[in-house]
Short mmCIF file of C-alpha atoms in Angstrom, two decimals:
data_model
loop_
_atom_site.label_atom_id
_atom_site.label_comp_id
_atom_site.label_asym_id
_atom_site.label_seq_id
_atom_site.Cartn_x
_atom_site.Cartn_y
_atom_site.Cartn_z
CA UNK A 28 -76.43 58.40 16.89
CA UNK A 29 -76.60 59.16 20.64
CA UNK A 30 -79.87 57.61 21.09
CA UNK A 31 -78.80 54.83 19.47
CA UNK A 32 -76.89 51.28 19.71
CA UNK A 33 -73.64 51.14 17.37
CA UNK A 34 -71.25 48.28 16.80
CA UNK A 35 -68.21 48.42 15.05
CA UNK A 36 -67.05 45.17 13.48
CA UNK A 37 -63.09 44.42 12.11
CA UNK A 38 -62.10 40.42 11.59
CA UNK A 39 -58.61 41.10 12.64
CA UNK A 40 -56.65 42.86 14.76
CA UNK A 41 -54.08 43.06 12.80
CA UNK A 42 -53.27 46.42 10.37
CA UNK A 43 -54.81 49.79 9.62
CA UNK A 44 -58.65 48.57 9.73
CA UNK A 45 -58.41 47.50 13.33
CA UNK A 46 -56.53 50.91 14.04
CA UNK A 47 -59.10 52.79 12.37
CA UNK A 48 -62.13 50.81 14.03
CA UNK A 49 -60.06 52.09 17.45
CA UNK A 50 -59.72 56.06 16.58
CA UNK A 51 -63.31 55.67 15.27
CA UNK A 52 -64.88 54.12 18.03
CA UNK A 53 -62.39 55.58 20.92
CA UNK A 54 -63.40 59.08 19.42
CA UNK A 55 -67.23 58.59 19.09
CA UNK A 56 -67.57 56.71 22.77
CA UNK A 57 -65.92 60.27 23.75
CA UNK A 58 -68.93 62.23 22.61
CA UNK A 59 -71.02 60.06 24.43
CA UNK A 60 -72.20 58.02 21.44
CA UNK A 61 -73.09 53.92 22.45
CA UNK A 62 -70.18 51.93 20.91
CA UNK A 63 -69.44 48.36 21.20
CA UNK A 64 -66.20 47.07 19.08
CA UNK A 65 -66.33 43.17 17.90
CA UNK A 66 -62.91 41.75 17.14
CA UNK A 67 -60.65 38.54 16.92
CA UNK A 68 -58.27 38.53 19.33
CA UNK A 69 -55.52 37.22 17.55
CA UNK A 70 -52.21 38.53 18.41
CA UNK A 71 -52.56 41.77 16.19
CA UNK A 72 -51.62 45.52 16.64
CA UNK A 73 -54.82 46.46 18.31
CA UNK A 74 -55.88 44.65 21.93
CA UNK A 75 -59.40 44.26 23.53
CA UNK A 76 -58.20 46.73 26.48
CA UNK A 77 -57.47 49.62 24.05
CA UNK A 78 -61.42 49.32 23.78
CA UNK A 79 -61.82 49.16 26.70
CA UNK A 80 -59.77 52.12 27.83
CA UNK A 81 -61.82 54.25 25.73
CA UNK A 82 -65.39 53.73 26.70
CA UNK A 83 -65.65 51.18 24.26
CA UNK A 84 -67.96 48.27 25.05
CA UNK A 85 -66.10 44.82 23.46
CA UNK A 86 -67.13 41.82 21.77
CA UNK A 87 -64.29 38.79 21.59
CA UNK A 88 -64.92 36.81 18.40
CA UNK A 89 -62.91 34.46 19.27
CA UNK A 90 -58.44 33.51 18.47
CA UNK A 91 -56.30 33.45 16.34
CA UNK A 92 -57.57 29.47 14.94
CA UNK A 93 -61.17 30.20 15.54
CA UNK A 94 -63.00 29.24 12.31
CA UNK A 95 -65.05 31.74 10.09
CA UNK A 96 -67.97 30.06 11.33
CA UNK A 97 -67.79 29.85 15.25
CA UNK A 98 -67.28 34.02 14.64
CA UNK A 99 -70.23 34.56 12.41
CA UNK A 100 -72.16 32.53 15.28
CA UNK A 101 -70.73 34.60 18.31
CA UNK A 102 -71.28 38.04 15.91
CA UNK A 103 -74.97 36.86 15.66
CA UNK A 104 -75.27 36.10 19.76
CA UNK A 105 -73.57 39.65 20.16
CA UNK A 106 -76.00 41.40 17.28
CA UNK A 107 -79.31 39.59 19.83
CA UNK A 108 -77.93 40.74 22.85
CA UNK A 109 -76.99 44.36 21.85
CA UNK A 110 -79.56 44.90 19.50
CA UNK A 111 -77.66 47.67 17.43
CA UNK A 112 -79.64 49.67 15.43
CA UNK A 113 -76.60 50.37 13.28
CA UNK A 114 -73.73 48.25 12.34
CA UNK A 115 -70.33 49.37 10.83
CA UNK A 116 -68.37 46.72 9.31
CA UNK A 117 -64.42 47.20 8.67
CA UNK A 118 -63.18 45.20 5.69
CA UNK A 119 -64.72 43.01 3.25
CA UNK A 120 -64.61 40.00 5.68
CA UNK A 121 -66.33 42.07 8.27
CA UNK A 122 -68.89 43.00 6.40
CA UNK A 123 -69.76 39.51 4.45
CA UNK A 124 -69.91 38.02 8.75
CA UNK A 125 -72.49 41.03 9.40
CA UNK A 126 -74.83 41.34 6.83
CA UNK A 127 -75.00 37.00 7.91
CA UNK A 128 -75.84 37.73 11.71
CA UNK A 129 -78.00 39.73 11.31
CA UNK A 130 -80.10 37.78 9.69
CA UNK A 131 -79.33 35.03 11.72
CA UNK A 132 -79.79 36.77 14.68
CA UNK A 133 -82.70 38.55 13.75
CA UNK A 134 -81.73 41.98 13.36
CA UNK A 135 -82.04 42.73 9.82
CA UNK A 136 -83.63 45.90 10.24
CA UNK A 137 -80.58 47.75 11.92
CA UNK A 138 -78.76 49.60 8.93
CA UNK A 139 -75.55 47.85 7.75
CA UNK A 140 -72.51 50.23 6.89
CA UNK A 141 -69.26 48.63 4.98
CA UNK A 142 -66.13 50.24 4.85
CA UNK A 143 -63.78 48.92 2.39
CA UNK A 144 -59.91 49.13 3.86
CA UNK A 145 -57.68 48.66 0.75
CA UNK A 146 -60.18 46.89 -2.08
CA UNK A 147 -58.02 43.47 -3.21
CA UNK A 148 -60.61 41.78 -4.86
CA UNK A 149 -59.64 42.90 -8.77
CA UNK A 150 -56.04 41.99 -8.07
CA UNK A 151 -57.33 37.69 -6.52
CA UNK A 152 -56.65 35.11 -9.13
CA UNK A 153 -59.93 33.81 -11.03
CA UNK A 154 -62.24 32.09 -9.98
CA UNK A 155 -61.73 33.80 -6.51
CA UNK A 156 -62.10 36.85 -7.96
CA UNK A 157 -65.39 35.79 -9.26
CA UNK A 158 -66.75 34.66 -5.71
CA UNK A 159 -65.62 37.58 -3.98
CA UNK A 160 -67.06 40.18 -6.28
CA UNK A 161 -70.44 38.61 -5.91
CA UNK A 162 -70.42 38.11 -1.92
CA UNK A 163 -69.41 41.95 -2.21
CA UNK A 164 -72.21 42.56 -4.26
CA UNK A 165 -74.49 40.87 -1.93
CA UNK A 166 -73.42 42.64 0.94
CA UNK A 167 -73.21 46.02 -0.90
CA UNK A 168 -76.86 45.56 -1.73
CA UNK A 169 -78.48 45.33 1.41
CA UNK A 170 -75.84 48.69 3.17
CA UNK A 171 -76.80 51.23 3.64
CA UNK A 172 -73.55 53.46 2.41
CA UNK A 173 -70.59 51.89 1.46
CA UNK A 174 -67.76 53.67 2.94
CA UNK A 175 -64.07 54.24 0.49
CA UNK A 176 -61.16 55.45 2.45
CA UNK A 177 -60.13 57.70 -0.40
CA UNK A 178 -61.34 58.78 -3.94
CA UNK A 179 -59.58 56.49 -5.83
CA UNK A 180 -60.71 53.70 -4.01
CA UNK A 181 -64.49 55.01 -4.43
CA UNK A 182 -63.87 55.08 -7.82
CA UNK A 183 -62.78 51.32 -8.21
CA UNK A 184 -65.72 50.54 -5.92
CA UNK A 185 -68.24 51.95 -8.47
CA UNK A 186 -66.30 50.54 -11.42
CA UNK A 187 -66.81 46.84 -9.59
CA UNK A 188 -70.93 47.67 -9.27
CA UNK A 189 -70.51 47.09 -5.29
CA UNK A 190 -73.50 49.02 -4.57
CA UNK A 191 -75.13 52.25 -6.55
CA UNK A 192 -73.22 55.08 -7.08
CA UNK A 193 -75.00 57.48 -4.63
CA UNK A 194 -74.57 54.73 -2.11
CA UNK A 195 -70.32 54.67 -2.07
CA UNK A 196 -68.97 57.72 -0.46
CA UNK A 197 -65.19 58.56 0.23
CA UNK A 198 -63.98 59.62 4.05
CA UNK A 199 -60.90 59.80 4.46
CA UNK A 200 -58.76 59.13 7.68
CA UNK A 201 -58.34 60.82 10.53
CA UNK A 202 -55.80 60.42 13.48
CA UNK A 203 -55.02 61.55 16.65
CA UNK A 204 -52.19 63.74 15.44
CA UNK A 205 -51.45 64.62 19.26
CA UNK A 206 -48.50 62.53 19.77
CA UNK A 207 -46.84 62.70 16.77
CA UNK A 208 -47.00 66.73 16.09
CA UNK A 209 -45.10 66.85 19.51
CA UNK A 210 -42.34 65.10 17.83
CA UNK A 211 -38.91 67.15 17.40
CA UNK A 212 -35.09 67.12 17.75
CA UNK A 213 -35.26 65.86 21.66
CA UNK A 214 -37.33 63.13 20.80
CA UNK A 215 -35.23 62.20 17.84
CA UNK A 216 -31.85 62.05 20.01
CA UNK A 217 -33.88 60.13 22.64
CA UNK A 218 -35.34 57.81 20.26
CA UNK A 219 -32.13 56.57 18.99
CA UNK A 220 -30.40 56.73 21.55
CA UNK A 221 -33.48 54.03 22.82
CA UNK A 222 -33.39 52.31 19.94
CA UNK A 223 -29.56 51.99 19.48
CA UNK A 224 -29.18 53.92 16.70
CA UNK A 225 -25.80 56.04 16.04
CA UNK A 226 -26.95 59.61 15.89
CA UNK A 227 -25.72 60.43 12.07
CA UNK A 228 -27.22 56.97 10.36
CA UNK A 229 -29.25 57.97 7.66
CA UNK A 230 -32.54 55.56 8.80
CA UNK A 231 -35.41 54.78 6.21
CA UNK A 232 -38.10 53.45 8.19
CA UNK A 233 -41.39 51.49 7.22
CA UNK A 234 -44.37 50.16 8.82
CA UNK A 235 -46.74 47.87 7.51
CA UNK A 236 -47.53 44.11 8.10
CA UNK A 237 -45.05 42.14 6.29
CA UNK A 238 -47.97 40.40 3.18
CA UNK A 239 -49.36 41.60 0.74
CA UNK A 240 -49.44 43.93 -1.17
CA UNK A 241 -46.05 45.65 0.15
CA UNK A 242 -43.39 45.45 -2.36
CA UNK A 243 -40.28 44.15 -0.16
CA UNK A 244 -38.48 43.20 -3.14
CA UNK A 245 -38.56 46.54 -5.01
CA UNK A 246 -37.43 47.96 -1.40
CA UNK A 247 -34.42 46.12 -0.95
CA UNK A 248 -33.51 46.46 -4.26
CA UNK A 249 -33.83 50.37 -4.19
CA UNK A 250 -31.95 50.17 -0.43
CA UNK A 251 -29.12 48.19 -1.66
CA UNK A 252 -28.09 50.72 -4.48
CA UNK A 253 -28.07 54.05 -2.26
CA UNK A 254 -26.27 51.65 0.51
CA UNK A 255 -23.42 50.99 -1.58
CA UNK A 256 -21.54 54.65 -1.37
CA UNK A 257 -23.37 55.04 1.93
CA UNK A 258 -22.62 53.47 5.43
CA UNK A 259 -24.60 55.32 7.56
CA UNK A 260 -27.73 54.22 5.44
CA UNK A 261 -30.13 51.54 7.57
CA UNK A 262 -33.64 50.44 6.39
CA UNK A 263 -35.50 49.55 9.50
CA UNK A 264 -38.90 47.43 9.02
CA UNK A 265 -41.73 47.42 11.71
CA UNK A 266 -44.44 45.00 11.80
CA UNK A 267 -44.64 41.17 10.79
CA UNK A 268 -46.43 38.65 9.16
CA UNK A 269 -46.25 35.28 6.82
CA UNK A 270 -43.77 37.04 4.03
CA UNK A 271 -41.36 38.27 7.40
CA UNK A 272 -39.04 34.99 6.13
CA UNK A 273 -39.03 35.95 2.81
CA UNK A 274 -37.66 39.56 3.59
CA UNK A 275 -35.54 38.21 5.63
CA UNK A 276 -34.30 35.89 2.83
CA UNK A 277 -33.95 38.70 0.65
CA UNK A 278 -32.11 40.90 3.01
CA UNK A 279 -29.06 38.23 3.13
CA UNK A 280 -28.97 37.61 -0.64
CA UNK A 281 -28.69 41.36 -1.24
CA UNK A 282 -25.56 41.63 1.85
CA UNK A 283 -27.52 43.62 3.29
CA UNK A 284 -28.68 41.67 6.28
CA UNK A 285 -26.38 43.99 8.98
CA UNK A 286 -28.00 47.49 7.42
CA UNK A 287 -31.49 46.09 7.12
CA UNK A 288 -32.93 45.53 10.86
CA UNK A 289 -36.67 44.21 11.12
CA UNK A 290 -38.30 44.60 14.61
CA UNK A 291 -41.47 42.75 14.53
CA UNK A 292 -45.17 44.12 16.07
CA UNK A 293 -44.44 47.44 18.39
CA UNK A 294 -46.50 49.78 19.97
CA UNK A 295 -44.38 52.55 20.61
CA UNK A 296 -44.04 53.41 16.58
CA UNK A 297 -44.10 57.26 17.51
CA UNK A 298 -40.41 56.41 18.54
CA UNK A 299 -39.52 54.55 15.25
CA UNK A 300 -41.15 57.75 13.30
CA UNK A 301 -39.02 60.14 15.68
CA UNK A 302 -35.97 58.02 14.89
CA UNK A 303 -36.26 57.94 11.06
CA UNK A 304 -34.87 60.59 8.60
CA UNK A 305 -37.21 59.42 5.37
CA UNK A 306 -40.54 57.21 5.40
CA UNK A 307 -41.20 54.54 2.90
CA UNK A 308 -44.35 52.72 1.93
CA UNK A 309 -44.03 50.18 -1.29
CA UNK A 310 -46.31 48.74 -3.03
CA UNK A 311 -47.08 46.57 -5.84
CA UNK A 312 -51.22 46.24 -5.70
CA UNK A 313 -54.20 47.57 -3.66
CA UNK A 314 -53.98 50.47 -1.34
CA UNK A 315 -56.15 52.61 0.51
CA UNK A 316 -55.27 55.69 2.11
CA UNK A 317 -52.02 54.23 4.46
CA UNK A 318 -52.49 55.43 8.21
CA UNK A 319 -48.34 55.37 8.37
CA UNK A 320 -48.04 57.40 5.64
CA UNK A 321 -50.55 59.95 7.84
CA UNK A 322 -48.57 59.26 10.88
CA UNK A 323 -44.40 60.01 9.25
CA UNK A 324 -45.92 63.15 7.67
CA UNK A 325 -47.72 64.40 10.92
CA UNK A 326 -44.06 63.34 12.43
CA UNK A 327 -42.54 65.92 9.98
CA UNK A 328 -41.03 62.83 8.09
CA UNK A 329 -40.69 63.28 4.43
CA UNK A 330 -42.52 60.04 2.50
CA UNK A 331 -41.95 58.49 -0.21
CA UNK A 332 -44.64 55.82 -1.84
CA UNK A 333 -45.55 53.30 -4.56
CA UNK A 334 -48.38 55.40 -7.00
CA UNK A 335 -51.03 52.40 -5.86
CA UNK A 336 -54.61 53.18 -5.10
CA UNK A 337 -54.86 56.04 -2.52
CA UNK A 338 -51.28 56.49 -1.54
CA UNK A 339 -51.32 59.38 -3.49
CA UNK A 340 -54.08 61.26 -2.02
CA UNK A 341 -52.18 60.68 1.51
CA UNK A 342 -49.43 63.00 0.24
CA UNK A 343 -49.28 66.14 -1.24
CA UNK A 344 -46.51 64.89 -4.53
CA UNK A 345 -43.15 67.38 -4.82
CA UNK A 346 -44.20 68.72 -1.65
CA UNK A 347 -44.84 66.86 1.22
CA UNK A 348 -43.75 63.52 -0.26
CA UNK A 349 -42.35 61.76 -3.69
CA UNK A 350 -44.14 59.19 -6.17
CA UNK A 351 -42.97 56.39 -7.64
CA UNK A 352 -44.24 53.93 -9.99
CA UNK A 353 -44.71 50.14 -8.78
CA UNK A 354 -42.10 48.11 -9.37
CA UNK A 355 -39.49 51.07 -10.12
CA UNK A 356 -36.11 50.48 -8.84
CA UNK A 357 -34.73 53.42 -10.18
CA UNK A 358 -36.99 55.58 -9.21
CA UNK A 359 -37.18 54.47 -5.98
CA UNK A 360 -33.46 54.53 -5.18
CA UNK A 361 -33.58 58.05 -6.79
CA UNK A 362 -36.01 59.20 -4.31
CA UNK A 363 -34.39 58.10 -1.06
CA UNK A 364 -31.20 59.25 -2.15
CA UNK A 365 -32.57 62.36 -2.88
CA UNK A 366 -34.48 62.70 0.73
CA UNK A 367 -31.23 61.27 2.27
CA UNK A 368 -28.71 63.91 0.18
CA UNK A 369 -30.47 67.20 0.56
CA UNK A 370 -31.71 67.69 3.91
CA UNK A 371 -33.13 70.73 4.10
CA UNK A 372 -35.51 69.23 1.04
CA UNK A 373 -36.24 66.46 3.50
CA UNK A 374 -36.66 69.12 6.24
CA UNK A 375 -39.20 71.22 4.17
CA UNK A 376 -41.23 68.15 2.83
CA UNK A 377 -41.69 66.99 6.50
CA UNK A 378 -42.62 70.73 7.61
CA UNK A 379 -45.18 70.82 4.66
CA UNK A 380 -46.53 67.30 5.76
CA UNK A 381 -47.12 68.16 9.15
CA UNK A 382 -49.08 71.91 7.83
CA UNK A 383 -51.14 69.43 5.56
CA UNK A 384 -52.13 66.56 8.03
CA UNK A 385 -53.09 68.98 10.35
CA UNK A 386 -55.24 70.44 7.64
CA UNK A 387 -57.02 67.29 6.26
CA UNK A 388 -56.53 64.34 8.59
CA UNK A 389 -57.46 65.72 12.17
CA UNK A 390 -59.39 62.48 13.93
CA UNK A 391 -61.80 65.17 14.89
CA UNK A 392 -62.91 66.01 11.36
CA UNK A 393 -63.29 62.17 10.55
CA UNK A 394 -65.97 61.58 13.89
CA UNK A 395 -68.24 64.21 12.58
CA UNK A 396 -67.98 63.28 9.00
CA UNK A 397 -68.67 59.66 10.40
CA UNK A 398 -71.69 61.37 12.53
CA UNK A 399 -73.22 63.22 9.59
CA UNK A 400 -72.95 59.97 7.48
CA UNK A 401 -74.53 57.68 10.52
CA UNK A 402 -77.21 59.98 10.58
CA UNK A 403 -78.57 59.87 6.96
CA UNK A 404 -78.15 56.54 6.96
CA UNK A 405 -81.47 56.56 10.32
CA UNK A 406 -83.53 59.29 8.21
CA UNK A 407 -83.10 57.31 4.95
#
């Protein structure tokens, strides 16, 4: 790809596709691949200077109440001034405004790759389901690959007829592990002590934007019953979004509103994973392969996570991390009170987490898996 023009496009900036789009385009501009990033601006988790920063050329599409259309219109002036010869769309948004502009802006012979982030569309309500599977399909038929995060999510791809088999390949995440491998007992003390946090509370931690799919309700639940005969438990929840009153709601009518602490967006989440003694991720529908649940393990955090889509292939289960089924109070509760309990469990999953991430989700071995994958897709 060196001698050529890429652009990476995410419709929000908000969640694990915008984060990826960053580590993907961050680590490509450093071996001195072309990359220009298109994005909304609208108050999300990743900024336009974090781009920047990195070598990254950037495209506004416009904020937060921009409509569908004025982006698909500034896409399509970017795609004519740039003149990528390959475009990688992030999401299933992203990649219905791309395969658009380019043939409004005239560019329909640059190659078109989707990656799907988490695929929702069997769990929409009819008839949306119905519209979205054929946009999909339309846009799946003129990429070049289409890109699954993990292999279940390949698998549901295929099963929906997105595109051919041979064109839906699985590549999985990778991070910069840097800062969280250099995580330890120093930076726990210092964390809480930052954060407020008595030294001996027992903190569960998750990150995720507060919508859907995350199963808040099944989380509270679980927290409430290991709280009882346990003071120094807390459940701390980072991120936010339209269900954040709802939680909150929740919270109260459990009593649990003084052990249950939710801190909105932050940036600094290698602190929160430093902080935390167990790492949660629920939920109830779609998943892909969840960046946090890369991040806690590479922090030596032990996980534990809702069996939905790809969650399990971002653990290794009974050894770095423990499954539960959706919707499973029980078995939820009975999880983080075991991971709470026995620490030198917790201590072994989270030293068998950080072995495994460093194994299989290095951000180096995504770029070149990205590379090899950007290069069929100019010989095909």
């Amino acid at each position: 790809m060196k001698d050529g023009r890429l652009v990476q496009v995410v419709a929000s900036s908000r969640g694990g596709g915008a984060t990826h789009m960053l580590s993907l385009s961050a680590g490509l501009a450093a071996r001195s691949h072309t990359v220009a990033a298109a994005m909304p601006s609208d108050g999300g988790n990743v900024h336009a200077e974090d781009f920047r920063q990195s070598g990254v050329g950037f495209v506004d599409l416009g904020g937060e109440n921009e409509s569908t259309g004025s982006r698909i219109r500034c896409l399509s002036q970017a795609f004519r001034e740039l003149k990528p010869t390959l475009v990688h769309a992030h999401g299933s948004r992203a990649a219905l405004w791309c395969r658009i502009a380019l043939r409004l802006s005239g560019r329909d012979t640059a190659e078109l790759i989707c990656s799907i982030h988490g695929f929702a569309t069997p769990f929409y309500a009819w008839p949306r389901r119905l519209l979205q599977s054929g946009a999909m399909k339309w846009v799946g038929s003129g990429a070049g690959a289409v890109v699954a995060c993990c292999e279940a999510e390949r698998e549901a791809l295929i099963d929906a007829g997105m595109a051919p088999p041979d064109r839906i390949v699985a590549v999985p995440y990778g991070i910069d592990l840097k800062p969280f491998l250099a995580l330890g007992q120093a930076e726990r003390v210092r964390a809480r002590a930052a954060l407020q946090a008595g030294q001996e509370d027992d903190i569960v931690l998750m990150i995720c934007r507060l919508d859907r799919p995350r199963d808040f309700e099944t989380l509270l639940a679980a927290f409430a019953r290991i709280a009882d005969d346990r003071p120094t438990a807390r459940l701390w929840l980072v991120g936010d979004g339209p269900q954040r009153g709802d939680v909150e709601a929740m919270s109260a009518g459990a009593g649990q509103q003084d052990r249950v602490r939710l801190w909105g967006f932050r940036r600094d989440v290698d602190a929160f994973y430093a902080a935390a003694d167990v790492y949660v991720l629920m939920s109830w529908g779609w998943e892909g392969l969840p960046i946090s649940v890369i991040e806690a393990q590479a922090s030596a955090r032990p996980v534990v996570v809702t069996d939905a889509g790809g969650s399990a292939e971002g653990i290794d289960p009974g050894e770095t991390g423990l499954l539960v089924p959706r919707r499973d109070v029980s078995a939820t509760a009975a999880a983080l009170r075991t991971l709470i309990d026995d620490r030198e469990h917790a201590r072994r999953m989270g030293a068998a987490g950080r072995r495994r991430c460093e194994e299989k989700f290095a951000l180096e071995h995504m770029i070149t898996r990205f590379e090899e994958l950007y290069a069929d897709a100019r010989t095909d």
